[in-house]
Coordinates of C-alpha atoms and ligand atoms in Angstrom, one line a residue:
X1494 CA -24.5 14.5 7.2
X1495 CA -21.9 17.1 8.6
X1496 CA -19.4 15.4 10.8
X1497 CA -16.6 17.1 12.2
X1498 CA -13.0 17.4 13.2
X1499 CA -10.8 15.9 15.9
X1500 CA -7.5 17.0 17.6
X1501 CA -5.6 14.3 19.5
X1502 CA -8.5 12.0 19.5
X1503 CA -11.2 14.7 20.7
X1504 CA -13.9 16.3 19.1
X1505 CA -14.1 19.7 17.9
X1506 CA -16.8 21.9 17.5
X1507 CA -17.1 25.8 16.8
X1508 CA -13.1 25.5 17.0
X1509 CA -13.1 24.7 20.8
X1510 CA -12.2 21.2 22.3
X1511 CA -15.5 19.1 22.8
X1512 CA -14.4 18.4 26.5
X1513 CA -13.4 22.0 27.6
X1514 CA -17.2 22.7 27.1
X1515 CA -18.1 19.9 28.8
X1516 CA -15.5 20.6 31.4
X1517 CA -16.5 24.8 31.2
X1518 CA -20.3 24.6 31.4
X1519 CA -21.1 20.9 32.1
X1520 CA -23.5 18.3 31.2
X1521 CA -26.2 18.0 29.9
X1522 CA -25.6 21.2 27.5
X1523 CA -26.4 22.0 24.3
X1524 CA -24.0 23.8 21.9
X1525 CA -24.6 25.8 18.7
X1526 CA -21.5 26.9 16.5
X1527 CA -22.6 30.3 15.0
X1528 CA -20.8 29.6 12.0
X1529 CA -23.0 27.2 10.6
X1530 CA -26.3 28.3 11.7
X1531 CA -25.3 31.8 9.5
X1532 CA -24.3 29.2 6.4
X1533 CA -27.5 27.7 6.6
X1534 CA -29.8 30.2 6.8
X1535 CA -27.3 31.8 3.7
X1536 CA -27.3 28.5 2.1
X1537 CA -31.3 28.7 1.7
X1538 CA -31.8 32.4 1.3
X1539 CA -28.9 32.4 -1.9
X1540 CA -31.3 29.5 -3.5
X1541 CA -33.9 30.5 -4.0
X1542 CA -33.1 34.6 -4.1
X1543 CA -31.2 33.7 -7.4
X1544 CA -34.9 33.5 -8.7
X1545 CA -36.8 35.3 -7.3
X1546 CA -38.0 37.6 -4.5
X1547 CA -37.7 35.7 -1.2
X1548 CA -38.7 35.6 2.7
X1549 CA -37.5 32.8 4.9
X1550 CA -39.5 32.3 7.9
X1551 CA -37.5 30.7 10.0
X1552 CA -39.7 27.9 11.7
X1553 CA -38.6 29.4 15.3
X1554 CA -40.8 26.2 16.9
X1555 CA -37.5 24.5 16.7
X1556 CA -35.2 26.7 18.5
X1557 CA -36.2 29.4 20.6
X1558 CA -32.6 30.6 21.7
X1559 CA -32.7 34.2 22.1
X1560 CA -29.4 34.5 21.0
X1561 CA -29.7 31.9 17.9
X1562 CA -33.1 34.4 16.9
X1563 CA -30.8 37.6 17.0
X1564 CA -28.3 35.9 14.8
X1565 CA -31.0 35.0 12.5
X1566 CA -32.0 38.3 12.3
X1567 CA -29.3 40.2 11.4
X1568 CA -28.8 37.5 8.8
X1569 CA -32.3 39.4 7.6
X1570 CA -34.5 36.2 8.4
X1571 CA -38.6 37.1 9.0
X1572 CA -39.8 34.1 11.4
X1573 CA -42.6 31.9 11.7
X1574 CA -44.3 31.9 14.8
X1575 CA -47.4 29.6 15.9
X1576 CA -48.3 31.3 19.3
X1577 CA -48.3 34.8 21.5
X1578 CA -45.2 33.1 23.1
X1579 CA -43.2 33.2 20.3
X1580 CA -44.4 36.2 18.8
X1581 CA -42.8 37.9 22.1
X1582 CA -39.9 35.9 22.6
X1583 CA -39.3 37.2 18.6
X1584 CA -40.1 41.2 19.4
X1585 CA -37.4 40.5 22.2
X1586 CA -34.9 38.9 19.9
X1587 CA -35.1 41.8 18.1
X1588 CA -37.6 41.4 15.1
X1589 CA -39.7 43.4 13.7
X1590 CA -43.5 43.2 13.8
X1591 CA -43.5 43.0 9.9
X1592 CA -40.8 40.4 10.4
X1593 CA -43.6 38.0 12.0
X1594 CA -45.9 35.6 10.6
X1595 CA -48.2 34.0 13.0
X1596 CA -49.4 30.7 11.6
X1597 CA -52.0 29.4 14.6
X1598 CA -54.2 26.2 14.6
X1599 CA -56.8 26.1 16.9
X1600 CA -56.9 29.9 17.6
X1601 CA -58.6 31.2 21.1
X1602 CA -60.0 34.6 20.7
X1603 CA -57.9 36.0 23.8
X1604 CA -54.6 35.0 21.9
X1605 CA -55.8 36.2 18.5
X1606 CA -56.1 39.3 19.9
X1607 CA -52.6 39.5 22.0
X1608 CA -51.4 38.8 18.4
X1609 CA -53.3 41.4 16.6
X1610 CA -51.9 44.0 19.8
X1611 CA -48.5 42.8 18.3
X1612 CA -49.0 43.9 14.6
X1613 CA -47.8 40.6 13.2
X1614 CA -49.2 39.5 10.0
X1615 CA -51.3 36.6 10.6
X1616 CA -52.1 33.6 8.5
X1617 CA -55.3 31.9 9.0
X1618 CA -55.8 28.4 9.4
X1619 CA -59.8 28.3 10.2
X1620 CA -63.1 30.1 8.6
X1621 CA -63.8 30.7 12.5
X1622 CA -60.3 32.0 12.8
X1623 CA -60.9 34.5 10.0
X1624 CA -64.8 35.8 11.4
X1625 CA -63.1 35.9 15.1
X1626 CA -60.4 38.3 13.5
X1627 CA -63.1 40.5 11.3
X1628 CA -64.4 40.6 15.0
X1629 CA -61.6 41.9 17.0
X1630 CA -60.3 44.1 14.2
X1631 CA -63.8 45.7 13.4
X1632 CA -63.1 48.7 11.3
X1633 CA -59.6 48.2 10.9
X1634 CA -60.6 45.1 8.9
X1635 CA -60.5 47.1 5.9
X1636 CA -57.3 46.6 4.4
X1637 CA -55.8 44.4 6.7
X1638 CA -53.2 42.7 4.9
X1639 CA -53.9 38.0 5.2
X1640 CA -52.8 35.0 3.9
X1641 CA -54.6 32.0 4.1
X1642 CA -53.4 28.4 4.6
X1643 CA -54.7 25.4 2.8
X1644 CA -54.5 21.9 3.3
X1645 CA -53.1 20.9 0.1
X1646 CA -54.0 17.4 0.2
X1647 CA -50.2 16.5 -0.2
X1648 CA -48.4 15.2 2.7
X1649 CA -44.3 15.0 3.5
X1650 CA -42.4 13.8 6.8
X1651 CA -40.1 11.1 8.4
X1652 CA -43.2 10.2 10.9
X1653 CA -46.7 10.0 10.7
X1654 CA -46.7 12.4 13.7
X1655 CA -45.7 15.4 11.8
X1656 CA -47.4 14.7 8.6
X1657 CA -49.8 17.8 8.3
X1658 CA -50.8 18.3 4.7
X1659 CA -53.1 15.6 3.4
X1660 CA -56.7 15.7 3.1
X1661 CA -58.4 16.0 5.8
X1662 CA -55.7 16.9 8.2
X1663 CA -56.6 19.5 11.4
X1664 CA -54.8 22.2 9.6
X1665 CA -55.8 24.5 7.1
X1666 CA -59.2 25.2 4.8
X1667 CA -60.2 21.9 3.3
X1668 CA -59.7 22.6 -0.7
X1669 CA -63.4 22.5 -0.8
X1670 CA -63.7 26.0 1.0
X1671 CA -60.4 27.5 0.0
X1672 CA -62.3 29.7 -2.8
X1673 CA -65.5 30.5 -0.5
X1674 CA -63.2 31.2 2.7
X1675 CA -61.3 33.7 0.1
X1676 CA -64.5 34.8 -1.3
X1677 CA -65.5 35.4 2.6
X1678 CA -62.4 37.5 3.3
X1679 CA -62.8 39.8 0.5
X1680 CA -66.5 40.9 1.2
X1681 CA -65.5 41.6 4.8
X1682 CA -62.6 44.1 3.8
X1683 CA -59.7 41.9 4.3
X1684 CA -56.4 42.7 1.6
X1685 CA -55.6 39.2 0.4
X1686 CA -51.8 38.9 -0.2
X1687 CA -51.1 35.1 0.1
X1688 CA -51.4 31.6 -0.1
X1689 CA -50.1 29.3 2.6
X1690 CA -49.8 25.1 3.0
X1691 CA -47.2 22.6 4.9
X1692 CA -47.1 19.5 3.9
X1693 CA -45.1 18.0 7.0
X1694 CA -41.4 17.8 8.8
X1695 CA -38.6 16.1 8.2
X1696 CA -39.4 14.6 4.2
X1697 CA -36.2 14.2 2.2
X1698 CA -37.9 14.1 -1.3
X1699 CA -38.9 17.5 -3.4
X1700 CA -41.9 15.6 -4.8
X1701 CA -44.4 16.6 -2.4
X1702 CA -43.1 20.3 -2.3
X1703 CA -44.1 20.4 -6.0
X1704 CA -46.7 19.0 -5.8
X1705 CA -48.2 21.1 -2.7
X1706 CA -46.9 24.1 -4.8
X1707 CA -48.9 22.9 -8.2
X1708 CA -52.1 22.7 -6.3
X1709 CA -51.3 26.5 -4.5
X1710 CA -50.4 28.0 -7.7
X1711 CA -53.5 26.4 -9.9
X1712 CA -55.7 28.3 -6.3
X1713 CA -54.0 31.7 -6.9
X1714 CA -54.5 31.6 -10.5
X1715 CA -58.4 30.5 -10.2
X1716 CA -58.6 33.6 -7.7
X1717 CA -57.2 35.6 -10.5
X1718 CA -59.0 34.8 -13.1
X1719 CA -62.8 34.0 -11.6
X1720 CA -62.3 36.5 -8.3
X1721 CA -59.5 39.4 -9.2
X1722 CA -58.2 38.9 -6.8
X1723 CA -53.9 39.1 -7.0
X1724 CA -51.8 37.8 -4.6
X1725 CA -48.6 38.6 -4.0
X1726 CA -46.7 35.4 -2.2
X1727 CA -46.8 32.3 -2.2
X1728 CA -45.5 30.4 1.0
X1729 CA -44.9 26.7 0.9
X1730 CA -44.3 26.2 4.5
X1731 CA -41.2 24.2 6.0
X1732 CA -40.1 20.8 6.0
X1733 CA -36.9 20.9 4.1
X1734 CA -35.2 17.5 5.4
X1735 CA -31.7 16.8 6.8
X1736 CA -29.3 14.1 6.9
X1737 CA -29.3 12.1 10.5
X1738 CA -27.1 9.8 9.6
X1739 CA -23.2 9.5 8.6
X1740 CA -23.8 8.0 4.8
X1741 CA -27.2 9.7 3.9
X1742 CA -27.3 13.0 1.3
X1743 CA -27.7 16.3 1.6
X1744 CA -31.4 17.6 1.1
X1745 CA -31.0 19.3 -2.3
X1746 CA -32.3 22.8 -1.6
X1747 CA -30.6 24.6 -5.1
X1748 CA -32.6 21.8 -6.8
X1749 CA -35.7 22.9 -5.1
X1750 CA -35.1 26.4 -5.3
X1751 CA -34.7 25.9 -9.0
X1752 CA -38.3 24.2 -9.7
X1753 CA -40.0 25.5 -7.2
X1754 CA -39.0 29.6 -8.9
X1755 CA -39.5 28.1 -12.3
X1756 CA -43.0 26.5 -11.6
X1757 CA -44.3 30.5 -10.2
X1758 CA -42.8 32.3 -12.5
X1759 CA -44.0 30.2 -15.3
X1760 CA -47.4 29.4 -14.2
X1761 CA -48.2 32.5 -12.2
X1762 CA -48.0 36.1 -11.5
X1763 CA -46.9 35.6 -8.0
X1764 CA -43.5 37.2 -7.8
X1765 CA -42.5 36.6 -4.3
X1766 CA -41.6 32.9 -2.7
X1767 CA -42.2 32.4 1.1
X1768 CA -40.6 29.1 2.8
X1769 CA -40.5 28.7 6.3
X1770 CA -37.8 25.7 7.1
X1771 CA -36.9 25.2 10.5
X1772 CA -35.4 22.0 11.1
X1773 CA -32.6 22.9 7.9
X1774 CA -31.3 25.9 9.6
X1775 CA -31.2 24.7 13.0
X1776 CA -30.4 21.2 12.8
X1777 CA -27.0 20.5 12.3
X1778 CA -25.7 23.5 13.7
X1779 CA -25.8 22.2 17.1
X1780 CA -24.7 19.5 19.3
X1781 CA -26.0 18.0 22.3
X1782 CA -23.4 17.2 25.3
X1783 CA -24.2 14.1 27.6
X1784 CA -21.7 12.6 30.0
X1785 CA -21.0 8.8 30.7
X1786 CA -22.2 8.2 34.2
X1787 CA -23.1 4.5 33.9
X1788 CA -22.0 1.2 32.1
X1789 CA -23.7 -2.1 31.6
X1790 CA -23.7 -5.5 30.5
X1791 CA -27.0 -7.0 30.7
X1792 CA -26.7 -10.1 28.9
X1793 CA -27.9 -9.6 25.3
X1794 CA -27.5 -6.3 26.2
X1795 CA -24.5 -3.5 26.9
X1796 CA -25.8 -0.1 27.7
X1797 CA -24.2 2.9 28.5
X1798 CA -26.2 5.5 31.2
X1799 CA -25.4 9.1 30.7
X1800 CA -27.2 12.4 32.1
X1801 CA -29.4 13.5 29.0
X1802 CA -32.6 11.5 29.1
X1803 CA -36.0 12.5 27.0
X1804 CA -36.1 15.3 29.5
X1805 CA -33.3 16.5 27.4
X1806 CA -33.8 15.3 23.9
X1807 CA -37.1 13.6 23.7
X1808 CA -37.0 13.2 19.5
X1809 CA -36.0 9.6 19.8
X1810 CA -38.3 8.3 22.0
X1811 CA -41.5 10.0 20.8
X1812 CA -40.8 9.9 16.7
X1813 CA -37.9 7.0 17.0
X1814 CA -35.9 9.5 15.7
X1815 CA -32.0 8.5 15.0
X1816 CA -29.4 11.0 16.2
X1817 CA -26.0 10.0 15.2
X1818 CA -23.6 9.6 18.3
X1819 CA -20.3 9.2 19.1
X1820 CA -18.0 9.3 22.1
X1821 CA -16.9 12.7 21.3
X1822 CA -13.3 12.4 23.5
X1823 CA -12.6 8.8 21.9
X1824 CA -13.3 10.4 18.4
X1825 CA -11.1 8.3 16.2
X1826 CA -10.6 5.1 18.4
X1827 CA -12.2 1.7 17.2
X1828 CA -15.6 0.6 17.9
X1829 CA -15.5 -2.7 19.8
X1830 CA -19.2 -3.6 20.7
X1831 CA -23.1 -2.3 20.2
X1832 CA -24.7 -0.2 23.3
X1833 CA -27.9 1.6 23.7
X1834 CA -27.4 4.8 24.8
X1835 CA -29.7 5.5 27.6
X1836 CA -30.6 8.4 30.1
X1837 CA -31.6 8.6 34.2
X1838 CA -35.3 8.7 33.4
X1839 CA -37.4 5.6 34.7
X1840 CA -39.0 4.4 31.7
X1841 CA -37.5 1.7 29.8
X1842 CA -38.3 4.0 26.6
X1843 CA -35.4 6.4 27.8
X1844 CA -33.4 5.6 24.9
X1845 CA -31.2 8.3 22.8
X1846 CA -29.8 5.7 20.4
X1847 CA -30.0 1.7 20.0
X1848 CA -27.3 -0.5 19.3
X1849 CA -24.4 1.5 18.1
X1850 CA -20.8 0.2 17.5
X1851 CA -18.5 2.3 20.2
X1852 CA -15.3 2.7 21.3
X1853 CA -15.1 0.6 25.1
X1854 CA -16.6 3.1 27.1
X1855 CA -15.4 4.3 30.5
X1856 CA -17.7 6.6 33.3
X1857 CA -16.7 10.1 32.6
X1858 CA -16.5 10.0 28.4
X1859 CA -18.4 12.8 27.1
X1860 CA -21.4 11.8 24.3
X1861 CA -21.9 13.8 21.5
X1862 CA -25.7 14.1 20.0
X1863 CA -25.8 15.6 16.6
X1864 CA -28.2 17.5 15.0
X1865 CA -29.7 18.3 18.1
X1866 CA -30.1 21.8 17.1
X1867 CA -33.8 21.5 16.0
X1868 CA -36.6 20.5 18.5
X1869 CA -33.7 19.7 21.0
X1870 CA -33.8 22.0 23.9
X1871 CA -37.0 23.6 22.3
X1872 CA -38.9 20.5 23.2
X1873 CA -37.4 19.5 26.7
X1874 CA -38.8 19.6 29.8
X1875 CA -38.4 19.0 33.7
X1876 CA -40.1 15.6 34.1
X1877 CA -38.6 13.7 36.7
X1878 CA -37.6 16.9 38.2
X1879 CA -34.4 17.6 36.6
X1880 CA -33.7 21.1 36.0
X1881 CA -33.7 22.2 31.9
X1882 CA -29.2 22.4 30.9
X1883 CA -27.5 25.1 29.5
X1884 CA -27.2 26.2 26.1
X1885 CA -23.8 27.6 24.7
X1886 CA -23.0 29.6 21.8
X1887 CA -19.2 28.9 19.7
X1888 CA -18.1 30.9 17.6
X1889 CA -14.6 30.1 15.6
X1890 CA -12.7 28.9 19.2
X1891 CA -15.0 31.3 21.4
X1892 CA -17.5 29.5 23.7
X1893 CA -20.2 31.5 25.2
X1894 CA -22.9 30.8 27.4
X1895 CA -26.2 31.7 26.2
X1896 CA -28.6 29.9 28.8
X1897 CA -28.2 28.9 32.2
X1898 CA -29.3 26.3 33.8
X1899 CA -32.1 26.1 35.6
X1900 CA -32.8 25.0 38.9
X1901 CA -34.7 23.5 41.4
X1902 CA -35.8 27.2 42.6
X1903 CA -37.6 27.7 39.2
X1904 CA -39.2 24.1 39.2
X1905 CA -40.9 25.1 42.4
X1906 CA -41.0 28.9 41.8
X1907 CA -45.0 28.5 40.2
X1908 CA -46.3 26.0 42.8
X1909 CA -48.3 26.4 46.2
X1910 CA -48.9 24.4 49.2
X1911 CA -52.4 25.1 50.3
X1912 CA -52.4 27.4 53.7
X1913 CA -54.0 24.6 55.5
X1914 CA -52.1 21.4 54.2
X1915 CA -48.9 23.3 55.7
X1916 CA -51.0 23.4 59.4
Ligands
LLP3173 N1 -44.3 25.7 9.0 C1 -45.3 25.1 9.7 C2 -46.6 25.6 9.5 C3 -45.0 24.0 10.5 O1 -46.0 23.4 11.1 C4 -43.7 23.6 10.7 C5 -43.3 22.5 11.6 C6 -42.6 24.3 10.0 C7 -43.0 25.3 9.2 C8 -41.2 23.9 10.1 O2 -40.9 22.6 9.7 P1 -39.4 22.2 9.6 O3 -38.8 23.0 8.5 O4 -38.7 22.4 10.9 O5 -39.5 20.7 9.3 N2 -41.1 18.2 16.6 C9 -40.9 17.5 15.3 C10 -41.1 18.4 14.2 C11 -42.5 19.1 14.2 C12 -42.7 20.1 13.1 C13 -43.9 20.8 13.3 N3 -44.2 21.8 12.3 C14 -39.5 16.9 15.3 O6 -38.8 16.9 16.3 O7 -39.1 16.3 14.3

């Protein structure tokens, strides 16, 4: 896992002093360092471009940050979108139409045909999707470039929650009907230019990638040889895992890269390799700011209350997800007892991070969250009416804000009091 540097005992990120941003834009606030987001998205595009021809979709389910999308593309990335809302918050970003995949599940007509408006390429997920988009396309059908996904029957993931590949799974063409729903597509006009599956989120073994790209390559060649029909891409989805915690590896993306380009090249006559992590180029390139306002010793128990609940950063309580934490202005100073690390919501499941050895804390410290750059802020919400934080930007020493806060005014903004309750 990355960790990072201290001056006088306080944590550094992005080259700025982890308290001046706390002190500058308060808490709770989440901060990305620009620096690494471009090294990861680099990091994944070098891999596997070394082999072969190559489009990252950037998962942008995970981070929705205008300003984090821009960055991404100028660093070239396509993205992968699963609804109109993203699609548009992409266009705004800055991204092409032909930069866009949409990648739905459970596709209303109304929004299948916002996206069509947008002139994203679509990948289906449903043989109902696929006759509703014959239908809104009509003529236009005819060439309309698609790419269908699969369930590969191969699932990947930290938590059964985000486990989406295996047989019978809600997404994708069961492998049963992957051959007629391509079959389908052909005779009404469609140009068929890919394959698609994700196995799940979060896995931090290459096995199941393989093995979800054996079953998509042995589709594409059966469509070649008994339909002739060529594709041109492959796309194996996301789910590239990261490190939470201090001790645990790397996720070893040139590895992947390496068998994944040697298995198409070899076995196929795909030439172009479509991933679509989100979580790896996100992740660790952010932190998530949380001040002390509370300390307890509850018998067995010694917590310490701060400002970011799962209002904030609701990963641990829904998966049990582990984000590492530290006391970001004590950063080199001995751990003398084991605290939860709770938040100002009233549920006893308000938990960022369960018995972990800290410095003695003191109201006021500043907590640092890491890795809370993926499904962080992305995922947050207003429940118990607290206002979503800020998100900054650093950038070697410069700290810009990239999202204010929001505030009572837009909690209320989309609400109405009856005419005759206010009699
Ligand atoms: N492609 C598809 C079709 C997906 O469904 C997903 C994630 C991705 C790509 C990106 O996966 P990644 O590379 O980020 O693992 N909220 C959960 C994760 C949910 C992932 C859903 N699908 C979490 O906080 O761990």
């Amino acid at each position: 896992m990355r960790d990072f540097e201290s001056e006088d005992g306080i944590m550094q990120f992005g080259g700025v002093s982890v308290t001046d941003l706390a002190n500058e834009f308060g808490t709770p606030v989440y901060v990305t360092d620009e620096q690494i987001l471009r090294h990861n998205y680099r990091k994944v595009y070098d891999a596997f471009s070394k082999f072969m021809d190559t489009d990252i979709y950037y998962a942008c389910k995970a981070n929705t940050n205008l300003a984090i999308l821009r960055i991404l593309n100028q660093e070239g990335s396509c993205v992968d979108t699963v609804s109109i809302g993203e699609i548009l918050t992409c266009l705004r970003a800055g991204f092409s139409p032909d930069k866009i995949m949409y990648t739905g599940v459970s596709v209303g007509t109304g929004e299948l045909e916002s996206v069509v408006k947008t002139g994203c390429k679509i990948n289906i997920d449903s043989e109902m999707e696929l006759e509703k988009l014959a239908e809104i396309l009509g003529p236009k059908t005819r060439g309309f470039p698609l790419s269908i996904r699969i369930t590969p029957g191969v699932v990947s993931g930290y938590d059964t929650k985000v486990m989406t590949g295996g047989k019978g799974s809600k997404f994708g063409i069961p492998m049963n009907r992957v051959l007629p729903v391509y079959i389908r597509a052909q005779e009404l006009g469609f140009s068929l230019k890919g394959i698609h599956a994700h196995t799940g989120s979060g896995g931090n073994s290459i096995d199941p990638f393989l093995d979800a790209v054996e079953v998509l390559i042995d589709i594409a060649n059966q469509l070649e040889e008994e339909l002739g029909i060529k594709l041109e891409f492959l796309n194996f989805g996301g789910g590239l895992g990261v490190p939470y915690k201090l001790q645990e590896e790397e996720f070893n993306v040139e590895n992947l890269a390496s068998s994944i380009s040697e298995m198409i090249l070899e076995e196929s006559s795909i030439r172009k390799v479509c991933l679509e992590p989100g979580r790896y180029i996100v992740c660790d390139s952010t932190i998530m700011l949380t001040k002390c306002n509370d300390i307890k010793d509850a018998g067995p128990k010694k917590y310490i209350g701060t400002d970011a609940g799962f209002n904030t950063l609701i990963r641990p309580t829904l998966y049990g997800a582990y984000h590492h934490v530290v006391l970001a202005n004590k950063f080199n100073k001995a751990c003398t007892a084991k605290y939860d690390v709770v938040g100002p919501i009233c549920e006893s499941g308000d938990c960022m991070a369960y018995d972990r050895a800290l410095p003695d804390p003191q109201v006021g410290d500043i907590v640092a969250v890491y890795n809370a750059g993926a499904y962080g802020f992305s995922m947050s919400s207003v429940y118990n009416s607290r206002p979503r934080c800020r998100e900054v930007l650093v950038n070697n020493g410069n700290a810009e804000l990239i999202r204010d806060s929001e505030t009572m005014e837009d909690i209320w903004k989309h609400q109405i009091i009856p005419e005759r309750l206010l009699k």
